Coordinates of C-alpha atoms in Angstrom, one line a residue:
X1 CA 131.6 162.3 43.7
X2 CA 134.2 161.6 46.4
X3 CA 132.0 162.7 49.2
X4 CA 129.6 160.3 51.0
X5 CA 126.9 162.9 51.3
X6 CA 125.0 165.4 49.1
X7 CA 122.5 168.3 49.5
X8 CA 118.9 168.6 48.8
X9 CA 118.7 172.4 48.1
X10 CA 115.3 174.1 48.7
X11 CA 112.4 173.5 50.9
X12 CA 110.5 171.0 48.6
X13 CA 113.6 168.9 47.8
X14 CA 114.5 168.8 51.5
X15 CA 111.0 167.7 52.4
X16 CA 111.2 164.9 49.7
X17 CA 114.4 163.7 51.3
X18 CA 112.8 163.6 54.7
X19 CA 109.8 161.8 53.4
X20 CA 111.5 159.2 51.2
X21 CA 115.0 158.7 52.8
X22 CA 114.6 159.9 56.4
X23 CA 117.3 157.5 57.7
X24 CA 119.8 159.1 55.2
X25 CA 119.2 162.7 56.3
X26 CA 122.0 163.8 58.6
X27 CA 120.6 167.2 59.4
X28 CA 118.6 170.1 57.9
X29 CA 120.0 173.6 57.4
X30 CA 117.6 176.5 57.4
X31 CA 118.0 180.2 56.8
X32 CA 117.0 182.9 59.2
X33 CA 115.1 184.4 56.3
X34 CA 112.8 181.5 55.8
X35 CA 109.2 182.5 56.0
X36 CA 107.1 180.8 58.7
X37 CA 104.5 178.6 57.0
X38 CA 103.5 175.1 56.0
X39 CA 106.9 174.2 54.5
X40 CA 108.9 175.1 57.6
X41 CA 106.3 173.5 59.8
X42 CA 106.5 170.2 57.9
X43 CA 110.3 170.3 57.9
X44 CA 110.3 170.7 61.7
X45 CA 107.7 168.0 62.2
X46 CA 109.5 165.5 60.1
X47 CA 112.8 166.3 61.7
X48 CA 111.4 165.8 65.1
X49 CA 109.7 162.6 64.0
X50 CA 112.9 161.1 62.7
X51 CA 115.4 162.6 65.1
X52 CA 117.1 164.9 62.6
X53 CA 118.8 168.0 63.8
X54 CA 117.8 171.4 62.4
X55 CA 120.4 174.1 62.3
X56 CA 120.3 177.8 61.4
X57 CA 123.1 178.1 58.8
X58 CA 122.8 181.3 56.6
X59 CA 126.5 181.3 55.5
X60 CA 126.6 177.6 54.8
X61 CA 123.4 177.8 52.7
X62 CA 124.8 180.7 50.7
X63 CA 128.0 178.9 50.1
X64 CA 126.4 175.6 49.1
X65 CA 123.7 177.0 46.9
X66 CA 125.8 179.9 45.4
X67 CA 122.9 182.3 46.0
X68 CA 121.1 184.0 48.8
X69 CA 117.5 182.8 48.2
X70 CA 118.0 179.1 49.2
X71 CA 116.1 178.9 52.5
X72 CA 116.6 175.2 53.4
X73 CA 118.8 172.2 52.5
X74 CA 118.9 168.7 53.8
X75 CA 122.3 167.0 54.2
X76 CA 121.8 163.5 52.8
X77 CA 124.0 160.4 52.9
X78 CA 124.4 158.9 49.5
X79 CA 123.0 155.5 48.7
X80 CA 120.3 153.9 46.6
X81 CA 118.6 150.5 46.7
X82 CA 119.5 148.2 43.7
X83 CA 117.3 148.0 40.7
X84 CA 114.5 145.5 40.7
X85 CA 114.5 142.9 38.0
X86 CA 110.7 142.6 37.9
X87 CA 110.2 146.4 37.3
X88 CA 110.4 148.4 34.1
X89 CA 113.7 150.2 33.7
X90 CA 114.9 153.4 32.1
X91 CA 118.5 153.4 30.9
X92 CA 120.1 156.8 30.4
X93 CA 123.2 156.4 28.3
X94 CA 125.9 159.0 29.2
X95 CA 123.6 161.9 30.0
X96 CA 125.8 165.0 30.7
X97 CA 123.5 167.9 31.4
X98 CA 122.5 168.2 35.1
X99 CA 119.2 170.0 34.4
X100 CA 118.2 167.4 31.8
X101 CA 119.0 164.6 34.1
X102 CA 117.1 166.0 37.0
X103 CA 114.1 166.7 34.8
X104 CA 114.1 163.1 33.5
X105 CA 114.2 161.8 37.0
X106 CA 111.2 163.9 37.9
X107 CA 109.3 162.6 34.9
X108 CA 110.3 159.0 35.7
X109 CA 108.7 159.3 39.1
X110 CA 105.6 160.9 37.5
X111 CA 105.2 158.0 35.0
X112 CA 106.1 155.3 37.6
X113 CA 109.5 154.3 36.2
X114 CA 111.1 153.7 39.5
X115 CA 114.3 152.0 38.4
X116 CA 116.9 154.1 36.6
X117 CA 120.2 152.8 35.2
X118 CA 122.9 155.4 34.4
X119 CA 125.7 154.4 31.9
X120 CA 128.8 156.5 32.7
X121 CA 130.5 158.8 31.9
X122 CA 127.5 160.9 33.0
X123 CA 126.4 163.8 35.2
X124 CA 126.4 162.8 38.8
X125 CA 122.9 161.9 40.0
X126 CA 123.9 162.9 43.5
X127 CA 124.9 166.4 42.4
X128 CA 122.8 169.0 44.3
X129 CA 121.8 170.6 41.0
X130 CA 120.5 167.3 39.7
X131 CA 118.5 166.7 42.9
X132 CA 117.2 170.3 42.7
X133 CA 116.1 169.9 39.1
X134 CA 114.3 166.7 40.0
X135 CA 112.6 168.6 42.9
X136 CA 113.6 165.8 45.2
X137 CA 112.2 163.0 43.0
X138 CA 115.6 161.3 42.9
X139 CA 115.1 160.2 46.5
X140 CA 112.0 158.1 45.6
X141 CA 113.8 156.2 42.8
X142 CA 116.2 153.3 42.6
X143 CA 119.2 154.7 40.7
X144 CA 122.3 152.6 39.8
X145 CA 125.4 153.5 37.8
X146 CA 127.1 151.2 35.3
X147 CA 130.5 151.6 33.7
X148 CA 129.1 150.6 30.3
X149 CA 126.0 149.1 28.8
X150 CA 127.4 145.6 28.7
X151 CA 127.6 145.7 32.5
X152 CA 123.9 146.6 32.7
X153 CA 123.0 143.9 30.1
X154 CA 124.9 141.3 32.1
X155 CA 123.0 142.2 35.2
X156 CA 119.6 142.0 33.4
X157 CA 120.1 139.6 30.5
X158 CA 116.4 138.6 29.9
X159 CA 114.8 142.0 29.4
X160 CA 113.3 143.3 26.1
X161 CA 115.2 146.4 25.1
X162 CA 113.7 149.5 23.4
X163 CA 116.4 151.9 22.4
X164 CA 115.1 155.3 21.2
X165 CA 116.9 156.3 18.0
X166 CA 116.3 158.8 15.2
X167 CA 116.5 155.9 12.7
X168 CA 114.6 153.3 14.8
X169 CA 112.8 150.7 12.8
X170 CA 109.5 151.1 14.7
X171 CA 107.5 154.2 15.3
X172 CA 106.5 154.7 18.9
X173 CA 102.8 154.1 18.3
X174 CA 103.6 150.8 16.7
X175 CA 106.0 149.7 19.4
X176 CA 103.6 150.2 22.3
X177 CA 100.9 148.1 20.7
X178 CA 102.8 144.9 21.7
X179 CA 105.1 145.6 24.7
X180 CA 107.1 142.6 25.8
X181 CA 107.8 142.6 29.5
X182 CA 110.0 142.9 31.5
X183 CA 111.3 145.8 29.4
X184 CA 113.9 148.5 29.4
X185 CA 113.7 151.9 27.6
X186 CA 117.1 153.3 26.5
X187 CA 117.7 157.0 25.8
X188 CA 121.0 158.4 24.6
X189 CA 123.2 161.4 25.3
X190 CA 121.9 165.0 24.6
X191 CA 124.2 165.6 21.7
X192 CA 125.1 162.3 20.1
X193 CA 122.1 160.1 21.0
X194 CA 122.7 156.4 21.1
X195 CA 125.7 154.8 19.3
X196 CA 124.8 153.0 16.0
X197 CA 125.5 149.7 17.8
X198 CA 122.2 149.9 19.6
X199 CA 120.4 149.2 16.3
X200 CA 121.3 145.6 17.1
X201 CA 120.0 145.8 20.7
X202 CA 116.4 144.8 21.1
X203 CA 113.6 146.7 19.2
X204 CA 114.8 150.2 18.2
X205 CA 112.0 152.9 18.4
X206 CA 111.7 156.3 16.9
X207 CA 109.5 159.2 17.9
X208 CA 108.2 160.8 14.7
X209 CA 108.3 164.5 14.5
X210 CA 108.3 167.2 11.7
X211 CA 111.4 168.0 9.7
X212 CA 111.4 171.5 11.2
X213 CA 113.7 170.0 14.0
X214 CA 116.5 167.5 13.8
X215 CA 115.8 165.8 17.2
X216 CA 114.0 166.2 20.5
X217 CA 115.6 167.3 23.8
X218 CA 116.7 164.3 26.0
X219 CA 114.2 165.0 28.8
X220 CA 111.4 165.5 26.3
X221 CA 112.1 162.3 24.4
X222 CA 112.5 160.3 27.6
X223 CA 109.2 161.7 29.0
X224 CA 107.3 161.0 25.8
X225 CA 108.6 157.4 25.7
X226 CA 107.8 156.7 29.4
X227 CA 104.3 158.1 29.0
X228 CA 103.6 156.0 25.9
X229 CA 105.0 152.8 27.5
X230 CA 103.3 153.2 30.8
X231 CA 99.9 152.6 29.3

């Protein structure tokens, strides 16, 4: 977190960084083992277009990725635009798993939830493993961190809140019949979910499922919620 840059590991995430945040890409590292093809050609084209240096860096890639089959990486300056007040938001309350977080970010882009609030403590959205799990989708989103939910609420006081809870009063199908905009979906931590205090925040929603499981995975629940609310 202390660094002012991160890495987009892999050909596709590197391309996404070059397409979405070209001014933040400092340089692109490529492996001598990268196969010539469309991916490499597009990287070189975009780098030339935006004046980004391309370096052969086998050792650096192996060190950064921790494996030998990472063939490209973009070095990207950190920074995200602020959240838009007129857009729908997704709040992730203390997500800790990097893979889950990255998957949620990719789903958010797929369902056009472009504004993501992260309530800390949480996994670092700039962590290379999160960016890799998002397949570079993180670079297309507006992502902002908040020290607690009250800070987020103070920044956006007029939004309708839909916290997703196992004991939410409204089933998802009912909640989406009358969506009050602008709105925010709130999803909790992988293990503990949302604190009980969120029962008093907005209109709590539950996703009904069979008794064969006790809860849904964070990324699954967030994806189901975003899909339902985007209609």
